[in-house]
Amino acid sequence: MKGISFGQYYPASSVFHRMDPRAKIILAVLYIVSTFLCKNVLSFAALTISALLLVILSRIPLRIMLRSLRPILFIVVFTSAINIFATRGAHRLTPEHWWLAIYEEGLWNALFMVLRIVCLILSTSIFLTYTTTPVSLANALERLLSPLKRIKIPVHDFAMMMTIALRFIPTLSEETEKIMNAQKARGANFTTGSLFARAKALIPILVPLFVSAFNRAFELATAMECRCYHGGEGRTQLNVLHYRASDFVAILLLVGFGVGLWFLNRVDFLYRLG
Amino acid sequence: MTQPFIHTENLCFSYKDSEGAGEHPALKGISVDINAGEYVAVLGHNGSGKSTFAKLLNLILEPSSGVLCINGMNLTEGEIDDEQLMELRRNVGMVFQNPDNQLVATVVEEDVAFGPENLGVPQEELRRRVDDALDVVGMREYAKHEPHRLSGGQKQRVAIAGMIAMMPKCIIFDESTAMLDPGGRREVLDTIRMLNREHGITVLNITHYMNEAAEADRVLVINDGLLLTQGTPNEVFSDRALLLSAGLEVPQCSEVVLELREGGIAIEGEDIASLQGCADMIARAYATR
């Protein structure tokens, strides 16, 4: 478990990997808004093309990209089924006397929904999880949310907790493995038996793991105190984030894209969402 | 140096019961002076109070009674405000036993920067301090690595770099080598000695390894919350009976020399603490037999 990689970060060198993580969070939000702006065939076509462009620009292999879609397969199938069978419209495709009523509008709606969901997932995973490490994401969130400090929301503390959690994931997973081996050496069995029996077998792992996690927490707190930690006040940072011109260009491009979608929506062509 | 860097008089500390009723005295009055630039080893078996002593020195624990002065600042007189506490902890760094539980960040250089970041050191100086500190412990090439992929000795050196970046006058090592393999222990000990000799940092090494104590200028032996004896390693290791009463055993090489002497063989010389010294003494005795 030494080589555990948390999150889905895929190391590569692309424009998105080099981008400021704050800019990527903003881009992700803008893109989500864009997917909901789409109303008709043309705008959805533009959305699909833009998503494909993102995939190409991110230099992430398609195989890995598709992996992020697997968890939403069920949602995709489910929503398209609902849309196909439940939409009533003017153009019935199945014969009148069939019990199954499918309308042309239903098919369009289903297609649009699927496109919307797929583009949503693809874009957020490209902007956030695939090209940004969890640590820089935490860092960026702290920076972006720092205005909230004024209304007494402990933004720095949350970011600190997140960083420490990320720091200790590999340590604790190693420890879990060690405890499991120790229990196995004494005849514990985690792999056979009913679900209930297997869950019960985990208790002797969880108890020592929790005890050790608390001990670690206490020691870490002492060590942090020794290193003069006193909250976010007056702290400086070694690696400060810097926006670059390209970050602003990307944000402007995406805003332009949104405006473009709005114009495309006004063109009447084939079908538009009601 | 008119004033010792660390000065304690009759320093006491008691742990409270969880109910707050009973008290368990851990330190029962320790008076000691440690000068700036000294390399001092604190020896004691488990539960002797040596770690408690260390934790008092940067006020992780507060003394119950007695006098504690560090760097001319009396810490047992009146209230200590946060700024004084920060100043104290900047001056007296501490490296703990478990390397995993003292590294905060997910990248080596950011962990080293953690202390000075807390002190509000401006960014350019921060970068310089981090690079310098990593150079001192020889971990510069690992600056961008993740701490959990390093060996125990390397992690401990990163922790030391984290202290150096705060530019302390003194570093306390609280059994910092106890969890390391022999290779890692050597790395850390070499680093400790180098910090003391070349950078003039006062070192307090809390340990129960006799060989480590042999490297110090001075050894304090704590037993049952009291200072049992102190002196150069050679002086302390000569009194085997006293060390045994504190649950400690002299290093094997010293034991050989002491046993030979007890057996009636005259071995001249004082250099009993180091392996090399013992070997030389025995060789000389053999040659002049």
mmCIF file of C-alpha atoms in Angstrom, chain A residues 131-222:
data_model
loop_
_atom_site.group_PDB
_atom_site.id
_atom_site.type_symbol
_atom_site.label_atom_id
_atom_site.label_comp_id
_atom_site.label_asym_id
_atom_site.label_seq_id
_atom_site.Cartn_x
_atom_site.Cartn_y
_atom_site.Cartn_z
ATOM 1 C CA THR A 131 -5.162 17.953 -12.950
ATOM 2 C CA THR A 132 -5.037 19.343 -9.388
ATOM 3 C CA THR A 133 -3.525 17.634 -6.355
ATOM 4 C CA PRO A 134 -5.781 17.506 -3.280
ATOM 5 C CA VAL A 135 -3.269 19.647 -1.396
ATOM 6 C CA SER A 136 -3.250 22.500 -3.861
ATOM 7 C CA LEU A 137 -7.037 22.209 -4.034
ATOM 8 C CA ALA A 138 -7.208 22.701 -0.258
ATOM 9 C CA ASN A 139 -4.779 25.580 -0.549
ATOM 10 C CA ALA A 140 -6.820 27.202 -3.318
ATOM 11 C CA LEU A 141 -10.069 26.812 -1.398
ATOM 12 C CA GLU A 142 -8.497 28.544 1.582
ATOM 13 C CA ARG A 143 -7.440 31.461 -0.618
ATOM 14 C CA LEU A 144 -10.748 31.718 -2.456
ATOM 15 C CA LEU A 145 -12.817 31.550 0.709
ATOM 16 C CA SER A 146 -10.573 33.867 2.726
ATOM 17 C CA PRO A 147 -13.073 36.769 2.493
ATOM 18 C CA LEU A 148 -15.329 34.621 4.700
ATOM 19 C CA LYS A 149 -12.817 35.115 7.537
ATOM 20 C CA ARG A 150 -14.357 38.504 8.024
ATOM 21 C CA ILE A 151 -17.625 36.939 9.086
ATOM 22 C CA LYS A 152 -15.734 34.720 11.541
ATOM 23 C CA ILE A 153 -15.728 31.521 9.498
ATOM 24 C CA PRO A 154 -12.507 29.636 10.375
ATOM 25 C CA VAL A 155 -11.378 29.091 6.787
ATOM 26 C CA HIS A 156 -7.709 28.611 7.679
ATOM 27 C CA ASP A 157 -8.502 26.000 10.314
ATOM 28 C CA PHE A 158 -10.590 23.970 7.871
ATOM 29 C CA ALA A 159 -7.822 24.082 5.280
ATOM 30 C CA MET A 160 -5.281 23.045 7.928
ATOM 31 C CA MET A 161 -7.456 20.100 8.935
ATOM 32 C CA MET A 162 -7.763 19.045 5.322
ATOM 33 C CA THR A 163 -4.004 19.204 4.749
ATOM 34 C CA ILE A 164 -3.308 17.191 7.885
ATOM 35 C CA ALA A 165 -5.939 14.638 6.910
ATOM 36 C CA LEU A 166 -4.300 14.267 3.505
ATOM 37 C CA ARG A 167 -0.877 14.018 5.129
ATOM 38 C CA PHE A 168 -1.999 11.175 7.393
ATOM 39 C CA ILE A 169 -3.902 9.073 4.867
ATOM 40 C CA PRO A 170 -0.809 7.090 3.823
ATOM 41 C CA THR A 171 0.461 6.849 7.407
ATOM 42 C CA LEU A 172 -2.820 5.474 8.689
ATOM 43 C CA SER A 173 -3.297 3.130 5.754
ATOM 44 C CA GLU A 174 0.132 1.659 6.450
ATOM 45 C CA GLU A 175 -0.845 1.293 10.065
ATOM 46 C CA THR A 176 -4.104 -0.443 9.112
ATOM 47 C CA GLU A 177 -2.152 -2.926 7.072
ATOM 48 C CA LYS A 178 0.181 -3.567 9.995
ATOM 49 C CA ILE A 179 -2.699 -4.155 12.406
ATOM 50 C CA MET A 180 -4.457 -6.431 9.910
ATOM 51 C CA ASN A 181 -1.304 -8.493 9.523
ATOM 52 C CA ALA A 182 -0.944 -8.695 13.280
ATOM 53 C CA GLN A 183 -4.528 -9.942 13.592
ATOM 54 C CA LYS A 184 -4.116 -12.356 10.703
ATOM 55 C CA ALA A 185 -1.007 -13.764 12.374
ATOM 56 C CA ARG A 186 -3.234 -14.615 15.315
ATOM 57 C CA GLY A 187 -5.783 -16.328 13.125
ATOM 58 C CA ALA A 188 -8.232 -13.551 12.319
ATOM 59 C CA ASN A 189 -10.249 -14.069 9.166
ATOM 60 C CA PHE A 190 -11.425 -11.072 7.144
ATOM 61 C CA THR A 191 -12.234 -12.654 3.823
ATOM 62 C CA THR A 192 -14.793 -15.397 4.390
ATOM 63 C CA GLY A 193 -18.094 -15.667 6.203
ATOM 64 C CA SER A 194 -21.273 -13.659 5.968
ATOM 65 C CA LEU A 195 -21.218 -9.909 5.504
ATOM 66 C CA PHE A 196 -22.050 -9.524 9.182
ATOM 67 C CA ALA A 197 -19.220 -11.814 10.258
ATOM 68 C CA ARG A 198 -16.763 -9.931 8.084
ATOM 69 C CA ALA A 199 -17.904 -6.586 9.451
ATOM 70 C CA LYS A 200 -17.502 -7.959 12.954
ATOM 71 C CA ALA A 201 -13.982 -9.107 12.162
ATOM 72 C CA LEU A 202 -13.088 -5.483 11.447
ATOM 73 C CA ILE A 203 -13.718 -4.365 15.037
ATOM 74 C CA PRO A 204 -10.354 -5.642 16.319
ATOM 75 C CA ILE A 205 -8.749 -3.551 13.569
ATOM 76 C CA LEU A 206 -10.725 -0.385 14.123
ATOM 77 C CA VAL A 207 -10.208 -0.201 17.874
ATOM 78 C CA PRO A 208 -6.391 -0.143 17.846
ATOM 79 C CA LEU A 209 -6.459 2.076 14.769
ATOM 80 C CA PHE A 210 -8.591 4.660 16.569
ATOM 81 C CA VAL A 211 -6.472 4.536 19.694
ATOM 82 C CA SER A 212 -3.329 5.085 17.679
ATOM 83 C CA ALA A 213 -4.917 7.842 15.604
ATOM 84 C CA PHE A 214 -5.806 9.730 18.784
ATOM 85 C CA ASN A 215 -2.306 9.270 20.154
ATOM 86 C CA ARG A 216 -0.881 10.563 16.900
ATOM 87 C CA ALA A 217 -3.213 13.548 17.057
ATOM 88 C CA PHE A 218 -2.027 14.451 20.554
ATOM 89 C CA GLU A 219 1.621 14.129 19.618
ATOM 90 C CA LEU A 220 1.135 16.130 16.441
ATOM 91 C CA ALA A 221 -0.605 18.872 18.398
ATOM 92 C CA THR A 222 2.342 19.085 20.797
#
